[in-house]
Amino acid sequence: MHSCVEKLLKWYDNHQRLLPWRQEINIYHTWVSEVMSQQTVLAVVVPKFCEFIQQLPTVYDLAKCDEETLRQLWSGLGYYARARNLQKGAQMIVEQLHGRFPQSYNEWLKIPGCGAYTAAAIASICHREKVACVDGNVIRVVSRLLALSDVWSKSGQSAIQAYVNSIMPPKRPGDFNQAMMELGATICRKSNPLCDCCPLQQSCLAFTHNCVTQYPPRKTRRTSINIELFALIVWHRQTDTFAFVKRTKGFLKHTIGFPLLSPGEVSELESILHSLPLQIFKSTDSFSHTITHHRISSRVALVQVTQKNTVAVLILQQLGFLAPIDWVSRSKTIAKLATTLDKKAFRLFLMQNQ
Ligand code: SF4
């Protein structure tokens, strides 16, 4: 075994973080934890993972879970599309594979939402397959170890993948992958790396040449896209309830919450309301929100309706949304909203309508 790898595994054996899915190898737990951990910090993932597994202990429970429960269990983790794909994957495993989990990297790649990174993590941890996981942490470690600058291009990433595959020990591929990621997350950090505690210090070229901060080079930033949106709050004042819809189009498509309208659609709404004894109230305050490279400037559009099942349905249908899927009381609204954008809009509404 490469001496570097030996030191890394020894370090991992003594310093790995105690995580609920590491206590014993369980394919379902590993899969759920890997999907949850993509783009979400561990401090948020751990309690959500425990709650998820408690409520949906098997792949069968996940496959048949209703959308409302799934949305609740995923709330706070962000990127709800991951939860939808996870459930689609569970349904595929139950219906097409009769509850048997895929057994290799290539089989995992066929599961919805399971990309190269997730498939490699599950295959190496659960099936001891020698396949490298290359994420941002691993790229940073290798870039510094080998003083590599070309790490963001396709060829650069293939070179890193090939290097990690070449040093991966055949007996402990899962531990090796987790050790590399753990080292990147806790020691070889983006800023202020703890080189004095690093098991790889002696082999690290960037450390030897005193140029750690130069690696990896900065990524060229993707240009931000500015978006203007209105969160439409349809309020039935008599019962103090609010219409939730399944967003079938536009921004945050497929999620449940308030309809999100472009300024053009708000003008359309104003013409719809013109023929009804109703008015729209647009909040003057705006709030900003960022999702990946989208910078959203949002405001609230409020419509009060007196009849839930006729007027509200008509308005939403004319705007291209399906009928409200739920009328939710004021006290339960925040807890039921899955996206931060919706929550910010509702808090703004509350401040103005106590
Ligand atoms: S010595 Fe420092 S820069 Fe090199 S791998 Fe370790 S933590 Fe990263």
mmCIF file of C-alpha atoms and ligand atoms in Angstrom:
data_model
loop_
_atom_site.group_PDB
_atom_site.id
_atom_site.type_symbol
_atom_site.label_atom_id
_atom_site.label_comp_id
_atom_site.label_asym_id
_atom_site.label_seq_id
_atom_site.Cartn_x
_atom_site.Cartn_y
_atom_site.Cartn_z
ATOM 1 C CA MET A 1 0.000 0.000 0.000
ATOM 2 C CA HIS A 2 1.161 3.526 -0.797
ATOM 3 C CA SER A 3 2.712 4.921 2.436
ATOM 4 C CA CYS A 4 0.546 8.001 2.119
ATOM 5 C CA VAL A 5 -2.595 5.844 2.055
ATOM 6 C CA GLU A 6 -1.470 3.882 5.086
ATOM 7 C CA LYS A 7 -1.046 7.120 7.072
ATOM 8 C CA LEU A 8 -4.395 8.427 5.856
ATOM 9 C CA LEU A 9 -6.280 5.279 6.927
ATOM 10 C CA LYS A 10 -4.567 5.244 10.314
ATOM 11 C CA TRP A 11 -5.564 8.865 10.818
ATOM 12 C CA TYR A 12 -9.158 8.050 9.760
ATOM 13 C CA ASP A 13 -9.367 5.106 12.163
ATOM 14 C CA ASN A 14 -8.465 7.431 15.041
ATOM 15 C CA HIS A 15 -10.180 10.648 14.036
ATOM 16 C CA GLN A 16 -13.291 9.917 11.991
ATOM 17 C CA ARG A 17 -16.396 11.746 13.098
ATOM 18 C CA LEU A 18 -19.043 9.590 14.752
ATOM 19 C CA LEU A 19 -21.988 9.798 12.406
ATOM 20 C CA PRO A 20 -25.238 7.845 12.783
ATOM 21 C CA TRP A 21 -24.864 6.130 9.381
ATOM 22 C CA ARG A 22 -21.314 5.004 10.170
ATOM 23 C CA GLN A 23 -22.239 2.815 13.116
ATOM 24 C CA GLU A 24 -22.863 -0.212 10.910
ATOM 25 C CA ILE A 25 -22.977 -0.656 7.174
ATOM 26 C CA ASN A 26 -26.558 -0.407 5.960
ATOM 27 C CA ILE A 27 -27.107 0.259 2.254
ATOM 28 C CA TYR A 28 -30.329 2.206 2.760
ATOM 29 C CA HIS A 29 -28.765 4.432 5.446
ATOM 30 C CA THR A 30 -25.637 5.058 3.336
ATOM 31 C CA TRP A 31 -27.739 5.983 0.311
ATOM 32 C CA VAL A 32 -30.012 8.384 2.238
ATOM 33 C CA SER A 33 -27.053 10.005 4.034
ATOM 34 C CA GLU A 34 -25.093 10.507 0.801
ATOM 35 C CA VAL A 35 -28.045 12.160 -0.938
ATOM 36 C CA MET A 36 -28.777 14.371 2.080
ATOM 37 C CA SER A 37 -25.127 15.418 2.408
ATOM 38 C CA GLN A 38 -24.888 16.777 -1.138
ATOM 39 C CA GLN A 39 -24.797 20.567 -0.804
ATOM 40 C CA THR A 40 -25.998 20.539 2.840
ATOM 41 C CA VAL A 41 -23.780 20.921 5.900
ATOM 42 C CA LEU A 42 -23.372 17.960 8.234
ATOM 43 C CA ALA A 43 -24.730 19.828 11.271
ATOM 44 C CA VAL A 44 -28.079 20.113 9.459
ATOM 45 C CA VAL A 45 -27.954 16.639 7.921
ATOM 46 C CA VAL A 46 -27.401 14.591 11.116
ATOM 47 C CA PRO A 47 -30.674 15.432 12.965
ATOM 48 C CA LYS A 48 -32.673 15.339 9.716
ATOM 49 C CA PHE A 49 -31.179 11.936 8.871
ATOM 50 C CA CYS A 50 -32.178 10.513 12.285
ATOM 51 C CA GLU A 51 -35.736 11.826 11.925
ATOM 52 C CA PHE A 52 -35.980 10.500 8.344
ATOM 53 C CA ILE A 53 -34.808 6.996 9.263
ATOM 54 C CA GLN A 54 -37.061 6.902 12.293
ATOM 55 C CA GLN A 55 -40.124 7.729 10.199
ATOM 56 C CA LEU A 56 -39.118 5.837 7.047
ATOM 57 C CA PRO A 57 -36.984 2.954 8.314
ATOM 58 C CA THR A 58 -36.941 0.937 5.081
ATOM 59 C CA VAL A 59 -36.856 1.481 1.342
ATOM 60 C CA TYR A 60 -40.483 0.220 1.251
ATOM 61 C CA ASP A 61 -41.565 2.994 3.643
ATOM 62 C CA LEU A 62 -39.809 5.590 1.492
ATOM 63 C CA ALA A 63 -41.337 4.210 -1.715
ATOM 64 C CA LYS A 64 -44.891 4.590 -0.411
ATOM 65 C CA CYS A 65 -44.466 7.767 1.650
ATOM 66 C CA ASP A 66 -46.934 10.559 0.783
ATOM 67 C CA GLU A 67 -45.567 13.791 -0.634
ATOM 68 C CA GLU A 68 -46.595 15.900 2.346
ATOM 69 C CA THR A 69 -44.617 13.706 4.783
ATOM 70 C CA LEU A 70 -41.616 13.587 2.467
ATOM 71 C CA ARG A 71 -41.641 17.362 2.122
ATOM 72 C CA GLN A 72 -41.774 17.737 5.913
ATOM 73 C CA LEU A 73 -38.930 15.293 6.436
ATOM 74 C CA TRP A 74 -36.825 17.120 3.861
ATOM 75 C CA SER A 75 -37.639 20.603 5.094
ATOM 76 C CA GLY A 76 -34.447 22.512 5.986
ATOM 77 C CA LEU A 77 -32.180 20.408 3.744
ATOM 78 C CA GLY A 78 -32.975 22.390 0.582
ATOM 79 C CA TYR A 79 -32.970 21.233 -3.039
ATOM 80 C CA TYR A 80 -36.188 19.232 -2.686
ATOM 81 C CA ALA A 81 -35.575 17.633 -6.116
ATOM 82 C CA ARG A 82 -33.108 15.359 -4.299
ATOM 83 C CA ALA A 83 -35.931 13.995 -2.109
ATOM 84 C CA ARG A 84 -38.165 13.420 -5.132
ATOM 85 C CA ASN A 85 -35.394 11.504 -6.886
ATOM 86 C CA LEU A 86 -34.624 9.535 -3.742
ATOM 87 C CA GLN A 87 -38.260 8.423 -3.604
ATOM 88 C CA LYS A 88 -38.291 7.612 -7.336
ATOM 89 C CA GLY A 89 -35.182 5.501 -6.724
ATOM 90 C CA ALA A 90 -36.912 3.714 -3.816
ATOM 91 C CA GLN A 91 -39.960 3.030 -6.012
ATOM 92 C CA MET A 92 -37.709 1.623 -8.731
ATOM 93 C CA ILE A 93 -35.934 -0.641 -6.215
ATOM 94 C CA VAL A 94 -39.241 -1.880 -4.782
ATOM 95 C CA GLU A 95 -41.163 -2.266 -8.041
ATOM 96 C CA GLN A 96 -38.504 -3.297 -10.535
ATOM 97 C CA LEU A 97 -35.853 -4.908 -8.346
ATOM 98 C CA HIS A 98 -38.282 -6.471 -5.802
ATOM 99 C CA GLY A 99 -36.647 -4.625 -2.914
ATOM 100 C CA ARG A 100 -33.106 -5.741 -3.766
ATOM 101 C CA PHE A 101 -30.595 -2.876 -3.757
ATOM 102 C CA PRO A 102 -28.234 -2.450 -6.728
ATOM 103 C CA GLN A 103 -24.973 -4.290 -6.059
ATOM 104 C CA SER A 104 -22.370 -2.322 -8.028
ATOM 105 C CA TYR A 105 -21.327 1.148 -9.155
ATOM 106 C CA ASN A 106 -22.822 0.621 -12.616
ATOM 107 C CA GLU A 107 -26.135 -0.618 -11.185
ATOM 108 C CA TRP A 108 -26.368 2.354 -8.799
ATOM 109 C CA LEU A 109 -25.851 4.731 -11.708
ATOM 110 C CA LYS A 110 -29.233 3.573 -13.085
ATOM 111 C CA ILE A 111 -31.065 4.775 -9.954
ATOM 112 C CA PRO A 112 -32.734 8.207 -10.359
ATOM 113 C CA GLY A 113 -30.694 11.012 -8.834
ATOM 114 C CA CYS A 114 -27.663 8.784 -8.327
ATOM 115 C CA GLY A 115 -24.714 10.373 -10.141
ATOM 116 C CA ALA A 116 -21.101 9.217 -10.353
ATOM 117 C CA TYR A 117 -20.204 10.584 -6.915
ATOM 118 C CA THR A 118 -23.142 8.999 -5.018
ATOM 119 C CA ALA A 119 -22.808 5.693 -6.886
ATOM 120 C CA ALA A 120 -19.075 5.580 -6.078
ATOM 121 C CA ALA A 121 -19.674 6.373 -2.407
ATOM 122 C CA ILE A 122 -22.315 3.635 -1.986
ATOM 123 C CA ALA A 123 -20.444 1.056 -4.085
ATOM 124 C CA SER A 124 -17.166 1.574 -2.228
ATOM 125 C CA ILE A 125 -18.659 1.710 1.279
ATOM 126 C CA CYS A 126 -21.317 -1.004 0.957
ATOM 127 C CA HIS A 127 -20.009 -3.295 -1.793
ATOM 128 C CA ARG A 128 -16.252 -2.732 -1.307
ATOM 129 C CA GLU A 129 -15.901 -1.772 -4.957
ATOM 130 C CA LYS A 130 -12.675 0.027 -5.875
ATOM 131 C CA VAL A 131 -14.095 3.204 -7.330
ATOM 132 C CA ALA A 132 -13.016 6.700 -6.329
ATOM 133 C CA CYS A 133 -15.363 9.420 -5.041
ATOM 134 C CA VAL A 134 -14.192 12.780 -6.260
ATOM 135 C CA ASP A 135 -15.944 15.766 -4.711
ATOM 136 C CA GLY A 136 -14.785 19.312 -3.901
ATOM 137 C CA ASN A 137 -12.956 18.132 -0.768
ATOM 138 C CA VAL A 138 -11.019 15.454 -2.620
ATOM 139 C CA ILE A 139 -10.150 17.833 -5.461
ATOM 140 C CA ARG A 140 -8.712 20.298 -2.928
ATOM 141 C CA VAL A 141 -6.621 17.637 -1.160
ATOM 142 C CA VAL A 142 -5.188 16.223 -4.404
ATOM 143 C CA SER A 143 -4.590 19.655 -5.869
ATOM 144 C CA ARG A 144 -2.465 20.562 -2.839
ATOM 145 C CA LEU A 145 -0.773 17.186 -2.484
ATOM 146 C CA LEU A 146 0.425 17.219 -6.100
ATOM 147 C CA ALA A 147 0.512 21.012 -6.556
ATOM 148 C CA LEU A 148 -1.921 20.610 -9.462
ATOM 149 C CA SER A 149 -3.471 23.714 -11.003
ATOM 150 C CA ASP A 150 -5.581 22.196 -13.747
ATOM 151 C CA VAL A 151 -8.288 20.741 -11.539
ATOM 152 C CA TRP A 152 -11.552 22.289 -12.786
ATOM 153 C CA SER A 153 -11.361 21.307 -16.465
ATOM 154 C CA LYS A 154 -12.762 17.973 -17.635
ATOM 155 C CA SER A 155 -9.285 16.629 -18.305
ATOM 156 C CA GLY A 156 -8.072 17.902 -14.912
ATOM 157 C CA GLN A 157 -10.895 16.090 -13.150
ATOM 158 C CA SER A 158 -10.243 12.877 -15.101
ATOM 159 C CA ALA A 159 -6.582 13.094 -14.052
ATOM 160 C CA ILE A 160 -7.606 13.436 -10.384
ATOM 161 C CA GLN A 161 -10.056 10.539 -10.713
ATOM 162 C CA ALA A 162 -7.299 8.390 -12.267
ATOM 163 C CA TYR A 163 -4.797 9.347 -9.550
ATOM 164 C CA VAL A 164 -7.219 8.580 -6.700
ATOM 165 C CA ASN A 165 -8.200 5.272 -8.338
ATOM 166 C CA SER A 166 -4.516 4.350 -8.658
ATOM 167 C CA ILE A 167 -3.723 4.809 -4.947
ATOM 168 C CA MET A 168 -6.999 3.367 -3.627
ATOM 169 C CA PRO A 169 -6.350 0.276 -1.456
ATOM 170 C CA PRO A 170 -8.289 -2.791 -2.672
ATOM 171 C CA LYS A 171 -9.156 -3.931 0.859
ATOM 172 C CA ARG A 172 -10.644 -0.715 2.246
ATOM 173 C CA PRO A 173 -12.034 1.352 -0.665
ATOM 174 C CA GLY A 174 -14.973 2.723 1.343
ATOM 175 C CA ASP A 175 -12.821 3.821 4.268
ATOM 176 C CA PHE A 176 -10.309 5.356 1.870
ATOM 177 C CA ASN A 177 -12.985 7.419 0.109
ATOM 178 C CA GLN A 178 -14.456 8.559 3.410
ATOM 179 C CA ALA A 179 -10.988 9.351 4.777
ATOM 180 C CA MET A 180 -10.134 11.560 1.794
ATOM 181 C CA MET A 181 -13.417 13.464 2.133
ATOM 182 C CA GLU A 182 -13.053 13.713 5.895
ATOM 183 C CA LEU A 183 -9.487 15.038 5.558
ATOM 184 C CA GLY A 184 -10.696 17.686 3.106
ATOM 185 C CA ALA A 185 -13.625 18.666 5.331
ATOM 186 C CA THR A 186 -11.809 18.834 8.649
ATOM 187 C CA ILE A 187 -8.033 19.324 8.056
ATOM 188 C CA CYS A 188 -7.257 20.324 4.494
ATOM 189 C CA ARG A 189 -9.947 23.001 4.687
ATOM 190 C CA LYS A 190 -10.593 25.634 2.077
ATOM 191 C CA SER A 191 -9.296 28.375 4.323
ATOM 192 C CA ASN A 192 -6.933 27.938 7.256
ATOM 193 C CA PRO A 193 -5.948 24.315 6.579
ATOM 194 C CA LEU A 194 -4.569 22.574 9.657
ATOM 195 C CA CYS A 195 -1.363 21.353 8.035
ATOM 196 C CA ASP A 196 0.293 20.696 11.394
ATOM 197 C CA CYS A 197 -2.328 18.028 12.140
ATOM 198 C CA CYS A 198 -2.280 16.520 8.649
ATOM 199 C CA PRO A 199 -1.174 12.892 8.210
ATOM 200 C CA LEU A 200 -0.084 13.670 4.632
ATOM 201 C CA GLN A 201 2.102 16.667 5.421
ATOM 202 C CA GLN A 202 5.398 14.984 4.488
ATOM 203 C CA SER A 203 4.155 14.072 1.020
ATOM 204 C CA CYS A 204 2.392 17.344 0.299
ATOM 205 C CA LEU A 205 4.041 19.411 -2.443
ATOM 206 C CA ALA A 206 2.065 22.572 -1.728
ATOM 207 C CA PHE A 207 3.062 22.413 1.933
ATOM 208 C CA THR A 208 6.704 21.655 1.092
ATOM 209 C CA HIS A 209 6.888 24.671 -1.223
ATOM 210 C CA ASN A 210 4.949 26.874 1.165
ATOM 211 C CA CYS A 211 2.214 27.663 -1.365
ATOM 212 C CA VAL A 212 -0.851 25.919 0.072
ATOM 213 C CA THR A 213 -3.108 28.931 -0.490
ATOM 214 C CA GLN A 214 -2.434 28.837 -4.235
ATOM 215 C CA TYR A 215 -4.156 25.446 -4.559
ATOM 216 C CA PRO A 216 -6.651 24.747 -5.907
ATOM 217 C CA PRO A 217 -6.859 27.874 -8.094
ATOM 218 C CA ARG A 218 -10.129 29.784 -7.906
ATOM 219 C CA LYS A 219 -12.951 28.652 -10.163
ATOM 220 C CA THR A 220 -14.211 31.215 -12.613
ATOM 221 C CA ARG A 221 -17.547 32.332 -11.200
ATOM 222 C CA ARG A 222 -20.744 31.570 -13.083
ATOM 223 C CA THR A 223 -22.526 34.815 -13.895
ATOM 224 C CA SER A 224 -25.491 35.427 -11.612
ATOM 225 C CA ILE A 225 -28.943 35.644 -13.101
ATOM 226 C CA ASN A 226 -31.240 38.252 -11.582
ATOM 227 C CA ILE A 227 -34.894 37.330 -11.299
ATOM 228 C CA GLU A 228 -37.888 39.307 -10.096
ATOM 229 C CA LEU A 229 -40.705 37.268 -8.556
ATOM 230 C CA PHE A 230 -43.933 37.700 -6.615
ATOM 231 C CA ALA A 231 -45.069 35.112 -4.090
ATOM 232 C CA LEU A 232 -48.854 35.023 -4.463
ATOM 233 C CA ILE A 233 -50.548 34.570 -1.109
ATOM 234 C CA VAL A 234 -54.221 33.695 -1.572
ATOM 235 C CA TRP A 235 -55.862 34.270 1.785
ATOM 236 C CA HIS A 236 -59.297 33.095 2.869
ATOM 237 C CA ARG A 237 -59.778 35.541 5.671
ATOM 238 C CA GLN A 238 -62.867 33.964 7.283
ATOM 239 C CA THR A 239 -61.009 30.752 8.072
ATOM 240 C CA ASP A 240 -57.574 32.422 8.149
ATOM 241 C CA THR A 241 -56.156 29.831 5.762
ATOM 242 C CA PHE A 242 -53.763 30.088 2.809
ATOM 243 C CA ALA A 243 -53.712 28.305 -0.538
ATOM 244 C CA PHE A 244 -50.813 25.971 -1.253
ATOM 245 C CA VAL A 245 -50.365 24.798 -4.823
ATOM 246 C CA LYS A 246 -48.139 22.332 -6.569
ATOM 247 C CA ARG A 247 -45.942 24.566 -8.719
ATOM 248 C CA THR A 248 -46.267 23.031 -12.146
ATOM 249 C CA LYS A 249 -44.221 25.630 -13.986
ATOM 250 C CA GLY A 250 -41.545 28.274 -13.662
ATOM 251 C CA PHE A 251 -39.172 28.759 -10.781
ATOM 252 C CA LEU A 252 -39.037 26.018 -8.102
ATOM 253 C CA LYS A 253 -41.142 23.839 -10.399
ATOM 254 C CA HIS A 254 -42.509 20.633 -8.778
ATOM 255 C CA THR A 255 -42.349 22.013 -5.253
ATOM 256 C CA ILE A 256 -45.384 22.861 -3.102
ATOM 257 C CA GLY A 257 -45.958 26.321 -1.702
ATOM 258 C CA PHE A 258 -47.294 29.682 -2.843
ATOM 259 C CA PRO A 259 -47.631 30.286 -6.594
ATOM 260 C CA LEU A 260 -44.586 32.247 -7.809
ATOM 261 C CA LEU A 261 -45.386 34.842 -10.454
ATOM 262 C CA SER A 262 -43.276 36.911 -12.805
ATOM 263 C CA PRO A 263 -44.120 40.640 -13.007
ATOM 264 C CA GLY A 264 -45.892 39.865 -16.342
ATOM 265 C CA GLU A 265 -48.070 37.243 -14.634
ATOM 266 C CA VAL A 266 -48.940 39.759 -11.906
ATOM 267 C CA SER A 267 -50.297 42.103 -14.621
ATOM 268 C CA GLU A 268 -52.307 39.124 -15.924
ATOM 269 C CA LEU A 269 -53.594 38.560 -12.390
ATOM 270 C CA GLU A 270 -54.628 42.194 -12.155
ATOM 271 C CA SER A 271 -56.717 41.821 -15.327
ATOM 272 C CA ILE A 272 -58.313 38.618 -13.985
ATOM 273 C CA LEU A 273 -59.201 40.393 -10.749
ATOM 274 C CA HIS A 274 -60.591 43.369 -12.653
ATOM 275 C CA SER A 275 -63.705 41.357 -13.510
ATOM 276 C CA LEU A 276 -64.140 40.237 -9.887
ATOM 277 C CA PRO A 277 -64.901 42.249 -6.771
ATOM 278 C CA LEU A 278 -61.353 41.614 -5.598
ATOM 279 C CA GLN A 279 -58.149 43.568 -5.360
ATOM 280 C CA ILE A 280 -54.518 42.670 -5.280
ATOM 281 C CA PHE A 281 -52.245 44.132 -2.662
ATOM 282 C CA LYS A 282 -48.605 44.200 -3.598
ATOM 283 C CA SER A 283 -46.131 44.544 -0.789
ATOM 284 C CA THR A 284 -43.877 47.509 -1.156
ATOM 285 C CA ASP A 285 -41.065 45.778 0.714
ATOM 286 C CA SER A 286 -38.977 43.383 -1.250
ATOM 287 C CA PHE A 287 -36.646 40.728 0.044
ATOM 288 C CA SER A 288 -33.743 39.061 -1.632
ATOM 289 C CA HIS A 289 -32.957 35.405 -1.860
ATOM 290 C CA THR A 290 -30.269 33.415 -3.651
ATOM 291 C CA ILE A 291 -30.613 29.922 -5.042
ATOM 292 C CA THR A 292 -27.438 28.616 -6.726
ATOM 293 C CA HIS A 293 -26.601 31.365 -9.257
ATOM 294 C CA HIS A 294 -30.089 32.936 -9.273
ATOM 295 C CA ARG A 295 -30.369 36.218 -7.375
ATOM 296 C CA ILE A 296 -34.053 36.705 -6.670
ATOM 297 C CA SER A 297 -35.683 39.955 -5.753
ATOM 298 C CA SER A 298 -39.078 39.012 -4.423
ATOM 299 C CA ARG A 299 -42.247 40.694 -3.203
ATOM 300 C CA VAL A 300 -45.580 39.487 -1.906
ATOM 301 C CA ALA A 301 -48.811 39.754 -3.894
ATOM 302 C CA LEU A 302 -51.813 39.214 -1.648
ATOM 303 C CA VAL A 303 -55.333 38.367 -2.737
ATOM 304 C CA GLN A 304 -58.121 37.914 -0.204
ATOM 305 C CA VAL A 305 -60.918 35.619 -1.360
ATOM 306 C CA THR A 306 -64.314 35.002 0.159
ATOM 307 C CA GLN A 307 -64.927 31.703 -1.590
ATOM 308 C CA LYS A 308 -62.271 29.071 -1.532
ATOM 309 C CA ASN A 309 -63.599 26.566 -3.968
ATOM 310 C CA THR A 310 -64.811 28.830 -6.713
ATOM 311 C CA VAL A 311 -62.994 32.156 -6.801
ATOM 312 C CA ALA A 312 -59.575 30.972 -5.612
ATOM 313 C CA VAL A 313 -59.654 27.935 -7.891
ATOM 314 C CA LEU A 314 -60.637 30.111 -10.840
ATOM 315 C CA ILE A 315 -57.834 32.621 -10.241
ATOM 316 C CA LEU A 316 -55.167 29.957 -9.874
ATOM 317 C CA GLN A 317 -56.367 27.987 -12.888
ATOM 318 C CA GLN A 318 -56.343 31.082 -15.069
ATOM 319 C CA LEU A 319 -52.742 31.649 -14.035
ATOM 320 C CA GLY A 320 -51.903 28.112 -15.107
ATOM 321 C CA PHE A 321 -51.719 26.515 -11.642
ATOM 322 C CA LEU A 322 -53.766 23.529 -10.592
ATOM 323 C CA ALA A 323 -56.393 24.003 -7.902
ATOM 324 C CA PRO A 324 -55.066 24.586 -4.361
ATOM 325 C CA ILE A 325 -53.890 21.296 -3.031
ATOM 326 C CA ASP A 326 -54.327 22.464 0.522
ATOM 327 C CA TRP A 327 -55.674 25.309 2.626
ATOM 328 C CA VAL A 328 -53.338 25.712 5.555
ATOM 329 C CA SER A 329 -54.034 27.588 8.773
ATOM 330 C CA ARG A 330 -51.871 30.540 9.835
ATOM 331 C CA SER A 331 -50.319 28.661 12.750
ATOM 332 C CA LYS A 332 -49.241 25.730 10.557
ATOM 333 C CA THR A 333 -48.114 27.608 7.464
ATOM 334 C CA ILE A 334 -44.458 28.240 8.321
ATOM 335 C CA ALA A 335 -43.924 24.630 9.377
ATOM 336 C CA LYS A 336 -45.515 23.332 6.169
ATOM 337 C CA LEU A 337 -43.592 25.550 3.781
ATOM 338 C CA ALA A 338 -40.615 23.650 2.415
ATOM 339 C CA THR A 339 -38.610 26.428 0.779
ATOM 340 C CA THR A 340 -36.898 29.396 2.408
ATOM 341 C CA LEU A 341 -38.254 31.677 -0.310
ATOM 342 C CA ASP A 342 -41.859 30.845 0.688
ATOM 343 C CA LYS A 343 -41.034 31.254 4.373
ATOM 344 C CA LYS A 344 -39.512 34.695 3.825
ATOM 345 C CA ALA A 345 -42.613 35.748 1.860
ATOM 346 C CA PHE A 346 -44.972 34.523 4.570
ATOM 347 C CA ARG A 347 -42.995 36.265 7.333
ATOM 348 C CA LEU A 348 -43.278 39.487 5.381
ATOM 349 C CA PHE A 349 -47.042 38.937 5.087
ATOM 350 C CA LEU A 350 -47.271 38.307 8.862
ATOM 351 C CA MET A 351 -45.387 41.502 9.665
ATOM 352 C CA GLN A 352 -47.941 43.450 7.651
ATOM 353 C CA ASN A 353 -51.068 41.482 8.657
ATOM 354 C CA GLN A 354 -50.882 40.600 12.320
HETATM 355 S S1 SF4 B 1 -0.311 19.360 4.436
HETATM 356 FE FE1 SF4 B 1 -1.831 20.945 4.454
HETATM 357 S S2 SF4 B 1 -2.231 21.408 2.332
HETATM 358 FE FE2 SF4 B 1 -1.129 19.484 2.380
HETATM 359 S S3 SF4 B 1 -2.747 17.938 2.325
HETATM 360 FE FE3 SF4 B 1 -2.258 18.330 4.463
HETATM 361 S S4 SF4 B 1 -3.682 19.909 5.150
HETATM 362 FE FE4 SF4 B 1 -3.721 19.863 2.905
#
